[in-house]
Short mmCIF file of C-alpha atoms in Angstrom, two decimals:
data_model
loop_
_atom_site.label_atom_id
_atom_site.label_comp_id
_atom_site.label_asym_id
_atom_site.label_seq_id
_atom_site.Cartn_x
_atom_site.Cartn_y
_atom_site.Cartn_z
CA UNK C 1 12.25 -13.96 -11.77
CA UNK C 2 15.26 -15.88 -10.53
CA UNK C 3 14.55 -19.25 -8.90
CA UNK C 4 14.76 -19.33 -5.11
CA UNK C 5 14.12 -21.44 -2.07
CA UNK C 6 10.86 -20.69 -0.26
CA UNK C 7 11.03 -20.98 3.51
CA UNK C 8 7.90 -21.03 5.61
CA UNK C 9 9.00 -20.80 9.26
CA UNK C 10 6.35 -20.96 11.98
CA UNK C 11 8.35 -19.16 14.67
CA UNK C 12 10.41 -15.98 14.85
CA UNK C 13 13.64 -17.75 15.94
CA UNK C 14 13.27 -20.12 12.97
CA UNK C 15 12.79 -17.17 10.61
CA UNK C 16 15.78 -15.28 12.03
CA UNK C 17 17.94 -18.36 11.64
CA UNK C 18 17.20 -18.37 7.93
CA UNK C 19 18.40 -14.82 7.24
CA UNK C 20 21.84 -14.03 5.85
CA UNK C 21 24.15 -11.50 7.52
CA UNK C 22 24.46 -9.41 4.36
CA UNK C 23 21.90 -7.91 1.99
CA UNK C 24 21.17 -9.91 -1.14
CA UNK C 25 20.99 -13.66 -0.52
CA UNK C 26 17.81 -13.57 1.55
CA UNK C 27 14.63 -11.51 1.62
CA UNK C 28 11.74 -11.39 4.06
CA UNK C 29 8.28 -11.86 2.55
CA UNK C 30 5.10 -10.61 4.21
CA UNK C 31 2.40 -9.06 2.01
CA UNK C 32 4.72 -9.24 -0.99
CA UNK C 33 3.36 -6.21 -2.80
CA UNK C 34 6.81 -4.62 -3.01
CA UNK C 35 9.08 -7.68 -2.89
CA UNK C 36 7.38 -9.35 -5.85
CA UNK C 37 7.75 -6.18 -7.91
CA UNK C 38 11.44 -5.97 -7.00
CA UNK C 39 12.01 -9.63 -7.87
CA UNK C 40 10.17 -9.38 -11.18
CA UNK C 41 12.53 -6.55 -12.16
CA UNK C 42 15.61 -8.48 -10.91
CA UNK C 43 16.35 -5.65 -8.45
CA UNK C 44 16.24 -8.24 -5.71
CA UNK C 45 17.48 -11.71 -6.61
CA UNK C 46 17.37 -13.63 -3.32
CA UNK C 47 18.44 -17.23 -3.11
CA UNK C 48 15.99 -17.71 -0.27
CA UNK C 49 12.69 -16.01 0.49
CA UNK C 50 11.54 -16.23 4.10
CA UNK C 51 7.77 -15.99 4.41
CA UNK C 52 6.94 -14.60 7.85
CA UNK C 53 3.16 -14.60 7.40
CA UNK C 54 2.83 -17.79 9.43
CA UNK C 55 4.42 -16.30 12.56
CA UNK C 56 1.44 -15.65 14.79
CA UNK C 57 3.15 -13.33 17.28
CA UNK C 58 3.74 -10.76 14.52
CA UNK C 59 0.00 -10.23 14.00
CA UNK C 60 -2.56 -8.15 15.81
CA UNK C 61 -3.14 -4.71 17.26
CA UNK C 62 -3.09 -4.45 21.06
CA UNK C 63 -3.58 -1.65 23.53
CA UNK C 64 -0.78 -1.74 26.09
CA UNK C 65 -0.03 0.30 29.20
CA UNK C 66 2.34 2.43 27.17
CA UNK C 67 0.11 2.93 24.16
CA UNK C 68 -0.52 0.80 21.12
CA UNK C 69 1.34 -2.17 19.70
CA UNK C 70 0.90 -2.87 16.00
CA UNK C 71 2.30 -6.20 14.84
CA UNK C 72 4.41 -6.11 11.68
CA UNK C 73 1.93 -8.34 9.83
CA UNK C 74 -1.08 -6.12 10.47
CA UNK C 75 -2.44 -5.14 7.07
CA UNK C 76 -2.97 -1.60 5.96
CA UNK C 77 -6.67 -2.38 5.75
CA UNK C 78 -6.71 -3.35 9.43
CA UNK C 79 -4.98 -0.09 10.34
CA UNK C 80 -7.41 1.93 8.23
CA UNK C 81 -10.48 0.30 9.79
CA UNK C 82 -9.42 -0.41 13.40
CA UNK C 83 -11.74 1.58 15.70
CA UNK C 84 -9.05 2.31 18.31
CA UNK C 85 -6.68 3.66 15.66
CA UNK C 86 -9.39 5.70 13.94
CA UNK C 87 -10.40 7.31 17.22
CA UNK C 88 -7.08 7.77 18.99
CA UNK C 89 -4.44 7.79 16.27
CA UNK C 90 -6.31 9.30 13.37
CA UNK C 91 -3.17 10.20 11.41
CA UNK C 92 -2.31 6.48 11.11
CA UNK C 93 -5.78 5.56 9.90
CA UNK C 94 -5.68 8.46 7.42
CA UNK C 95 -2.31 7.31 6.08
CA UNK C 96 -3.39 3.68 5.67
CA UNK C 97 -6.74 4.59 4.13
CA UNK C 98 -4.89 6.73 1.59
CA UNK C 99 -3.15 3.69 0.08
CA UNK C 100 -4.26 3.27 -3.51
CA UNK C 101 -6.49 0.20 -3.77
CA UNK C 102 -8.39 -2.19 -1.51
CA UNK C 103 -6.31 -5.02 -2.96
CA UNK C 104 -3.03 -3.41 -1.89
CA UNK C 105 -4.46 -2.53 1.54
CA UNK C 106 -5.52 -6.14 2.05
CA UNK C 107 -2.08 -7.50 1.13
CA UNK C 108 0.34 -4.84 2.29
CA UNK C 109 1.55 -4.96 5.89
CA UNK C 110 2.67 -2.33 8.39
CA UNK C 111 6.18 -3.79 8.49
CA UNK C 112 6.33 -3.91 4.71
CA UNK C 113 5.20 -0.31 4.45
CA UNK C 114 8.22 0.74 6.52
CA UNK C 115 10.70 -1.58 4.80
CA UNK C 116 9.61 -1.11 1.17
CA UNK C 117 12.22 0.13 -1.29
CA UNK C 118 11.99 3.54 -2.98
CA UNK C 119 9.68 3.99 -5.94
CA UNK C 120 12.12 6.32 -7.72
CA UNK C 121 11.96 5.34 -11.38
CA UNK C 122 15.75 5.47 -11.74
CA UNK C 123 16.11 3.04 -8.85
CA UNK C 124 13.43 0.78 -10.31
CA UNK C 125 15.23 0.82 -13.66
CA UNK C 126 18.47 -0.39 -12.07
CA UNK C 127 20.40 2.88 -11.61
CA UNK C 128 20.74 2.38 -7.86
CA UNK C 129 19.54 4.33 -4.84
CA UNK C 130 21.63 7.35 -5.83
CA UNK C 131 20.55 7.06 -9.47
CA UNK C 132 23.88 7.47 -11.19
CA UNK C 133 25.27 6.54 -14.57
CA UNK C 134 29.06 6.47 -15.12
CA UNK C 135 29.41 8.18 -11.74
CA UNK C 136 27.17 11.09 -12.76
CA UNK C 137 23.90 11.78 -10.90
CA UNK C 138 20.91 11.41 -13.20
CA UNK C 139 18.21 13.08 -11.12
CA UNK C 140 19.20 16.79 -10.93
CA UNK C 141 19.07 17.25 -14.69
CA UNK C 142 16.73 14.38 -15.39
CA UNK C 143 13.10 13.47 -14.91
CA UNK C 144 12.71 14.67 -11.34
CA UNK C 145 9.05 15.61 -11.19
CA UNK C 146 8.40 13.20 -8.30
CA UNK C 147 11.74 13.52 -6.50
CA UNK C 148 12.94 15.19 -3.32
CA UNK C 149 12.81 18.88 -2.48
CA UNK C 150 14.63 18.37 0.84
CA UNK C 151 17.82 16.58 1.77
CA UNK C 152 20.15 18.11 -0.78
CA UNK C 153 21.38 14.82 -2.30
CA UNK C 154 23.20 12.69 -3.15
CA UNK C 155 20.00 10.65 -2.78
CA UNK C 156 16.97 12.27 -4.40
CA UNK C 157 14.34 9.53 -4.16
CA UNK C 158 11.43 10.09 -1.78
CA UNK C 159 10.58 7.72 1.03
CA UNK C 160 7.54 5.77 -0.12
CA UNK C 161 6.34 4.83 3.36
CA UNK C 162 2.74 5.78 4.04
CA UNK C 163 2.92 5.26 7.81
CA UNK C 164 6.38 6.80 8.32
CA UNK C 165 5.41 10.48 8.62
CA UNK C 166 2.50 9.75 10.99
CA UNK C 167 4.60 7.39 13.15
CA UNK C 168 7.39 9.96 13.51
CA UNK C 169 4.91 12.70 14.38
CA UNK C 170 3.36 10.45 17.05
CA UNK C 171 6.78 9.60 18.51
CA UNK C 172 6.51 5.89 17.70
CA UNK C 173 9.31 3.36 17.68
CA UNK C 174 9.89 0.05 15.91
CA UNK C 175 11.24 -3.18 17.32
CA UNK C 176 14.02 -4.80 15.31
CA UNK C 177 14.87 -8.36 16.29
CA UNK C 178 17.85 -10.52 15.33
CA UNK C 179 18.96 -13.94 16.55
CA UNK C 180 21.17 -12.12 19.07
CA UNK C 181 18.58 -9.86 20.62
CA UNK C 182 16.29 -6.96 19.95
CA UNK C 183 16.47 -3.18 19.82
CA UNK C 184 13.87 -0.45 19.84
CA UNK C 185 14.57 2.26 17.29
CA UNK C 186 12.61 5.53 17.20
CA UNK C 187 10.70 5.80 13.93
CA UNK C 188 12.57 9.07 13.34
CA UNK C 189 15.91 7.17 13.37
CA UNK C 190 14.63 4.21 11.34
CA UNK C 191 14.73 6.09 8.04
CA UNK C 192 18.20 6.96 6.78
CA UNK C 193 19.45 9.05 3.88
CA UNK C 194 21.95 6.78 2.12
CA UNK C 195 25.29 8.33 1.23
CA UNK C 196 26.41 5.45 -0.98
CA UNK C 197 25.01 2.39 -2.70
CA UNK C 198 26.04 0.08 0.14
CA UNK C 199 23.81 1.82 2.67
CA UNK C 200 20.14 0.95 2.99
CA UNK C 201 17.53 3.66 3.36
CA UNK C 202 16.39 2.12 6.64
CA UNK C 203 18.19 1.18 9.87
CA UNK C 204 17.15 -2.48 9.63
CA UNK C 205 20.07 -4.90 9.33
CA UNK C 206 19.96 -7.84 6.92
CA UNK C 207 19.68 -10.39 9.73
CA UNK C 208 16.89 -8.51 11.52
CA UNK C 209 13.11 -8.60 11.26
CA UNK C 210 10.91 -5.65 12.11
CA UNK C 211 8.44 -7.31 14.48
CA UNK C 212 6.23 -4.53 15.79
CA UNK C 213 5.49 -0.83 15.97
CA UNK C 214 4.98 0.82 19.35
CA UNK C 215 2.98 4.03 19.42
CA UNK C 216 2.95 5.94 22.72
CA UNK C 217 -0.35 6.81 24.40
CA UNK C 218 -2.45 9.23 22.49
CA UNK C 219 -2.84 12.44 24.40
CA UNK C 220 -2.69 13.96 20.98
CA UNK C 221 -4.79 15.11 18.09
CA UNK C 222 -3.39 13.97 14.81
CA UNK C 223 -4.10 13.85 11.10
CA UNK C 224 -2.43 12.99 7.83
CA UNK C 225 -3.24 14.87 4.65
CA UNK C 226 -2.09 13.58 1.27
CA UNK C 227 -2.12 15.48 -2.00
CA UNK C 228 -2.65 13.18 -4.96
CA UNK C 229 -3.16 13.69 -8.64
CA UNK C 230 -6.17 11.37 -8.61
CA UNK C 231 -8.19 9.44 -6.07
CA UNK C 232 -7.24 5.91 -7.09
CA UNK C 233 -4.06 3.99 -7.85
CA UNK C 234 -1.37 6.59 -7.45
CA UNK C 235 1.34 7.69 -5.07
CA UNK C 236 0.92 10.95 -3.20
CA UNK C 237 2.76 14.01 -4.48
CA UNK C 238 3.15 15.51 -1.01
CA UNK C 239 2.01 14.47 2.46
CA UNK C 240 1.84 16.12 5.86
CA UNK C 241 1.32 14.29 9.14
CA UNK C 242 0.75 16.32 12.30
CA UNK C 243 0.45 15.40 15.97
CA UNK C 244 -0.56 17.97 18.55
CA UNK C 245 -0.48 17.87 22.32
CA UNK C 246 -3.14 20.22 23.56
CA UNK C 247 -4.13 22.03 26.73
CA UNK C 248 -7.70 22.94 25.94
CA UNK C 249 -7.54 24.78 22.63
CA UNK C 250 -3.87 25.68 23.07
CA UNK C 251 -1.12 23.63 21.46
CA UNK C 252 1.50 22.69 24.04
CA UNK C 253 3.72 20.90 21.54
CA UNK C 254 3.43 19.99 17.89
CA UNK C 255 5.18 17.74 15.43
CA UNK C 256 4.87 18.25 11.71
CA UNK C 257 6.37 15.63 9.37
CA UNK C 258 6.29 15.81 5.59
CA UNK C 259 6.15 12.81 3.29
CA UNK C 260 7.18 12.29 -0.35
CA UNK C 261 9.46 15.33 -0.25
CA UNK C 262 12.76 13.76 0.89
CA UNK C 263 14.54 10.36 1.06
CA UNK C 264 13.19 10.11 4.61
CA UNK C 265 9.95 11.38 6.18
CA UNK C 266 11.00 15.00 6.73
CA UNK C 267 10.38 16.55 10.11
CA UNK C 268 9.58 20.23 9.80
CA UNK C 269 10.84 21.34 13.21
CA UNK C 270 10.29 25.03 12.50
CA UNK C 271 6.58 24.43 11.91
CA UNK C 272 6.24 22.50 15.17
CA UNK C 273 8.03 25.23 17.10
CA UNK C 274 5.87 27.94 15.61
CA UNK C 275 2.68 26.22 16.75
CA UNK C 276 3.64 25.82 20.42
CA UNK C 277 1.48 28.04 22.62
CA UNK C 278 -0.91 28.88 19.79
CA UNK C 279 -4.42 27.79 18.90
CA UNK C 280 -4.97 26.20 15.50
CA UNK C 281 -6.69 28.68 13.22
CA UNK C 282 -6.60 29.12 9.46
CA UNK C 283 -3.92 31.77 9.99
CA UNK C 284 -1.63 29.77 12.31
CA UNK C 285 -2.08 26.65 10.16
CA UNK C 286 -1.06 28.58 7.10
CA UNK C 287 1.94 30.08 8.89
CA UNK C 288 3.01 26.58 9.95
CA UNK C 289 2.73 25.40 6.34
CA UNK C 290 4.94 28.27 5.25
CA UNK C 291 7.50 27.50 7.96
CA UNK C 292 7.45 23.79 7.06
CA UNK C 293 8.71 24.35 3.53
CA UNK C 294 11.35 26.95 4.36
CA UNK C 295 14.69 25.85 2.99
CA UNK C 296 13.18 23.60 0.31
CA UNK C 297 15.53 23.02 -2.63
CA UNK C 298 13.32 22.00 -5.53
CA UNK C 299 14.85 20.39 -8.59
CA UNK C 300 14.18 21.46 -12.18
CA UNK C 301 10.69 19.90 -12.41
CA UNK C 302 9.32 19.71 -8.88
CA UNK C 303 9.00 23.24 -7.48
CA UNK C 304 5.24 22.57 -7.41
CA UNK C 305 5.82 20.22 -4.46
CA UNK C 306 6.77 23.14 -2.20
CA UNK C 307 3.31 24.62 -2.60
CA UNK C 308 1.58 21.24 -2.18
CA UNK C 309 3.52 20.45 1.01
CA UNK C 310 2.66 23.87 2.41
CA UNK C 311 -1.05 23.35 1.78
CA UNK C 312 -0.90 19.75 3.08
CA UNK C 313 0.43 21.03 6.43
CA UNK C 314 -2.33 23.60 6.70
CA UNK C 315 -5.07 21.09 5.87
CA UNK C 316 -3.67 18.39 8.16
CA UNK C 317 -3.61 20.85 11.08
CA UNK C 318 -7.16 22.03 10.50
CA UNK C 319 -8.28 18.41 10.14
CA UNK C 320 -6.51 17.35 13.34
CA UNK C 321 -8.31 19.87 15.52
CA UNK C 322 -11.60 18.96 13.90
CA UNK C 323 -11.06 15.33 14.91
CA UNK C 324 -12.05 14.22 18.37
CA UNK C 325 -9.24 14.15 20.89
CA UNK U 1 13.72 -26.67 -10.90
CA UNK U 2 12.65 -26.83 -7.27
CA UNK U 3 9.01 -27.68 -6.79
CA UNK U 4 6.71 -27.69 -3.82
CA UNK U 5 3.26 -28.86 -2.93
CA UNK U 6 0.43 -26.38 -2.57
CA UNK U 7 -2.82 -27.24 -0.84
CA UNK U 8 -5.66 -24.80 -1.09
CA UNK U 9 -9.37 -24.55 -1.69
CA UNK U 10 -10.50 -23.01 -4.96
CA UNK U 11 -14.18 -22.22 -5.45
CA UNK U 12 -15.13 -24.77 -2.81
CA UNK U 13 -12.97 -27.67 -4.02
CA UNK U 14 -9.85 -28.82 -2.23
CA UNK U 15 -6.82 -28.81 -4.54
CA UNK U 16 -3.32 -30.17 -4.31
CA UNK U 17 -0.98 -28.79 -6.93
CA UNK U 18 2.72 -28.95 -7.61
CA UNK U 19 4.18 -25.49 -8.08
CA UNK U 20 7.55 -23.74 -8.24
CA UNK U 21 8.27 -21.31 -5.38
CA UNK U 22 8.46 -18.33 -7.72
CA UNK U 23 5.17 -18.93 -9.50
CA UNK U 24 2.54 -16.25 -9.15
CA UNK U 25 -0.92 -17.20 -7.94
CA UNK U 26 -2.14 -15.65 -11.19
CA UNK U 27 -0.08 -18.04 -13.33
CA UNK U 28 -0.92 -21.14 -11.34
CA UNK U 29 -4.65 -20.42 -11.41
CA UNK U 30 -4.58 -19.88 -15.18
CA UNK U 31 -2.53 -23.04 -15.70
CA UNK U 32 -5.21 -24.92 -13.79
CA UNK U 33 -7.87 -23.56 -16.14
CA UNK U 34 -9.23 -20.61 -14.22
CA UNK U 35 -9.03 -18.27 -17.19
CA UNK U 36 -11.39 -15.77 -15.61
CA UNK U 37 -8.33 -14.61 -13.69
CA UNK U 38 -7.00 -12.05 -16.19
CA UNK U 39 -3.40 -11.11 -16.78
CA UNK U 40 -3.32 -7.32 -17.04
CA UNK U 41 -0.50 -5.07 -15.88
CA UNK U 42 1.20 -7.67 -13.61
CA UNK U 43 2.17 -4.79 -11.32
CA UNK U 44 -0.84 -4.61 -9.01
CA UNK U 45 -2.19 -1.53 -10.72
CA UNK U 46 -5.12 -2.68 -12.86
CA UNK U 47 -6.98 -5.24 -10.76
CA UNK U 48 -7.80 -7.54 -13.71
CA UNK U 49 -6.22 -10.46 -11.82
CA UNK U 50 -8.30 -9.84 -8.66
CA UNK U 51 -9.34 -12.95 -6.76
CA UNK U 52 -10.71 -13.29 -3.24
CA UNK U 53 -8.36 -14.92 -0.76
CA UNK U 54 -10.19 -15.74 2.46
CA UNK U 55 -12.87 -13.28 1.42
CA UNK U 56 -10.51 -10.39 0.69
CA UNK U 57 -9.85 -8.93 -2.75
CA UNK U 58 -6.17 -9.25 -3.65
CA UNK U 59 -4.06 -8.92 -6.79
CA UNK U 60 -3.04 -12.45 -7.76
CA UNK U 61 -0.14 -11.00 -9.79
CA UNK U 62 1.48 -9.68 -6.61
CA UNK U 63 1.20 -12.92 -4.71
CA UNK U 64 3.24 -16.09 -4.88
CA UNK U 65 0.99 -19.11 -5.23
CA UNK U 66 2.86 -20.49 -2.23
CA UNK U 67 1.37 -17.70 -0.10
CA UNK U 68 -2.09 -19.17 -0.74
CA UNK U 69 -1.23 -22.34 1.20
CA UNK U 70 -4.31 -23.37 3.16
CA UNK U 71 -6.36 -20.45 1.84
CA UNK U 72 -9.86 -20.30 0.39
CA UNK U 73 -9.64 -18.74 -3.05
CA UNK U 74 -12.63 -17.53 -5.02
CA UNK U 75 -12.33 -16.81 -8.74
CA UNK U 76 -15.08 -15.62 -11.07
CA UNK U 77 -15.68 -19.25 -12.05
CA UNK U 78 -16.93 -19.86 -8.52
CA UNK U 79 -19.39 -16.99 -8.38
CA UNK U 80 -22.31 -18.54 -10.29
CA UNK U 81 -24.05 -21.63 -9.00
CA UNK U 82 -24.00 -23.86 -12.05
CA UNK U 83 -26.15 -22.14 -14.65
CA UNK U 84 -27.57 -19.70 -12.16
CA UNK U 85 -25.70 -16.41 -12.22
CA UNK U 86 -24.86 -14.58 -9.02
CA UNK U 87 -27.03 -11.46 -8.46
CA UNK U 88 -23.94 -9.30 -9.06
CA UNK U 89 -23.45 -10.95 -12.46
CA UNK U 90 -27.16 -10.50 -13.28
CA UNK U 91 -26.96 -6.86 -12.33
CA UNK U 92 -23.85 -6.31 -14.48
CA UNK U 93 -25.76 -7.73 -17.46
CA UNK U 94 -28.96 -5.80 -16.74
CA UNK U 95 -27.08 -2.54 -16.42
CA UNK U 96 -24.85 -2.96 -19.45
CA UNK U 97 -21.88 -2.77 -17.10
CA UNK U 98 -19.79 -5.05 -19.32
CA UNK U 99 -18.07 -3.84 -22.45
CA UNK U 100 -14.98 -5.78 -23.51
CA UNK U 101 -15.26 -7.80 -20.32
CA UNK U 102 -11.60 -7.93 -19.37
CA UNK U 103 -11.99 -6.03 -16.11
CA UNK U 104 -15.36 -7.58 -15.30
CA UNK U 105 -14.27 -10.67 -13.32
CA UNK U 106 -12.15 -8.52 -11.04
CA UNK U 107 -14.89 -5.94 -10.64
CA UNK U 108 -17.49 -8.59 -9.83
CA UNK U 109 -15.20 -10.13 -7.22
CA UNK U 110 -14.38 -6.77 -5.62
CA UNK U 111 -18.13 -6.18 -5.47
CA UNK U 112 -18.69 -9.60 -3.93
CA UNK U 113 -16.09 -8.91 -1.23
CA UNK U 114 -17.82 -5.61 -0.46
CA UNK U 115 -21.39 -6.96 -0.34
CA UNK U 116 -20.36 -9.89 1.86
CA UNK U 117 -19.16 -7.40 4.47
CA UNK U 118 -21.44 -4.50 3.80
CA UNK U 119 -24.74 -5.64 2.24
CA UNK U 120 -26.15 -2.13 1.83
CA UNK U 121 -23.26 0.07 0.71
CA UNK U 122 -23.44 3.72 -0.24
CA UNK U 123 -22.37 4.94 -3.65
CA UNK U 124 -19.08 6.12 -2.08
CA UNK U 125 -18.44 2.72 -0.49
CA UNK U 126 -18.99 0.98 -3.83
CA UNK U 127 -16.59 3.35 -5.58
CA UNK U 128 -14.01 2.83 -2.85
CA UNK U 129 -14.31 -0.97 -3.05
CA UNK U 130 -13.88 -0.88 -6.84
CA UNK U 131 -11.01 1.65 -6.80
CA UNK U 132 -8.48 -1.08 -7.55
CA UNK U 133 -10.21 -2.26 -10.73
CA UNK U 134 -9.47 -0.27 -13.85
CA UNK U 135 -11.79 -0.23 -16.85
CA UNK U 136 -10.29 1.11 -20.07
CA UNK U 137 -13.40 0.79 -22.27
CA UNK U 138 -16.03 3.01 -20.91
CA UNK U 139 -16.02 3.88 -17.26
CA UNK U 140 -17.37 3.14 -13.86
CA UNK U 141 -20.90 4.54 -13.72
CA UNK U 142 -22.65 1.38 -14.91
CA UNK U 143 -20.63 -1.03 -12.78
CA UNK U 144 -21.32 1.17 -9.74
CA UNK U 145 -25.02 1.24 -10.57
CA UNK U 146 -24.98 -2.51 -11.07
CA UNK U 147 -23.43 -3.16 -7.67
CA UNK U 148 -25.88 -0.82 -5.96
CA UNK U 149 -28.75 -2.59 -7.74
CA UNK U 150 -27.41 -6.01 -6.77
CA UNK U 151 -27.25 -4.78 -3.18
CA UNK U 152 -30.81 -3.58 -3.13
CA UNK U 153 -31.98 -6.78 -4.78
CA UNK U 154 -33.37 -5.00 -7.82
CA UNK U 155 -32.45 -7.23 -10.69
CA UNK U 156 -34.07 -5.02 -13.29
CA UNK U 157 -34.71 -1.46 -12.16
CA UNK U 158 -36.81 0.69 -14.45
CA UNK U 159 -34.26 2.73 -16.25
CA UNK U 160 -35.07 5.55 -18.58
CA UNK U 161 -32.91 6.00 -21.60
CA UNK U 162 -31.12 9.29 -21.29
CA UNK U 163 -32.12 12.03 -23.68
CA UNK U 164 -29.38 12.63 -26.18
CA UNK U 165 -27.50 15.78 -25.38
CA UNK U 166 -28.28 18.52 -27.82
CA UNK U 167 -25.30 19.65 -29.77
CA UNK U 168 -25.26 23.27 -30.74
CA UNK U 169 -22.45 25.05 -32.35
#
């Protein structure tokens, strides 16, 4: 790891004042589970690391008039075990509880989950976000078992965020703050498919800090279903998060968002549309799963993901209506 | 090299150490003689380096030592009281839950974190709490049994030897 300066600001303005205006020289540290891995591999070589763990206003989960506020420093364990979230925003609790180990859930933060870099093995080996060598893309003819089936390139990594799909389905937004002010960005606009190596996969700017997540009031039933190869210590192969607004047993509107199938959490609009006006049964859930994966473009080794995503949608829907409203 | 001061509490004793900003908690603890903190994968996947920070199991390989400023850290060296083993350690011995021993400190600490919060866990809760600790020797059945036994205060449960499976070809 390259040597760096460790800054330990106690306030948000102090922290913001320590960030550079371009990517590279500075990095924000919270739980550290991703940043340390990136630094060990020399993928990030910051001159200054800004630890934001001491900034008290970034902690805590609060019910507000508009819904729920989740501070960026809230750990994944807190999200998985918080009673309010488990009861009213089940898809978020599901997503956080799905994270591999208690250790990672204790360290990893909500903000870090959204800002973590892709886990694509080409990216982690230094071939960049678009995974190219001598200008040629490596993924389409390479080891693409865990890569995207949506998006169509040139980026083929999958968004690693656990909370992303559930937050988009719930219509959440994130607050991004810089020294000059703050902006609320819908979770759906926070994730970006990069077109070149200079673009980040998230809307955050280098001089900004993601301070909180705002989830609107829960008049919804929601669930997240992850398909994994094993129960412990692994990334999901395919994920579906669903959020349903209901009138009795009838769906008035639905959002279905897939995870680990595209460089961003992938909203399956067709599936949501299909469910409006229906009740959730095994048959409608299956039809929604089918609609969700229409247009998938699997690579040479990952056609299996289409089937897994389809089943994940079905199971998430059936789970959501089982859960209490 | 830049250095900084780190103040923390390890196994009940206040410490003041000089560290470099980039040093992992894992490396600093081992340098200070806490060799029960094992270096395994260094990627947060195996759990051999598990320590408790403010009562929570974390991977010390994924944490800068600097992040432990002001924290209470528990390593396996702090689990026993002098010569008297902790009930979890006794149970691991009684149940033969230790083979090579490399994963054991991390497992015992994950178990401690669980039992401190949830004194009477179910089998599923024990497995969940230990999910971040890999054993490559033998498996998880005996550690899980040991933790359940430690929880129910049975140091030495009567345990029948299993009949050898008959092999027929």
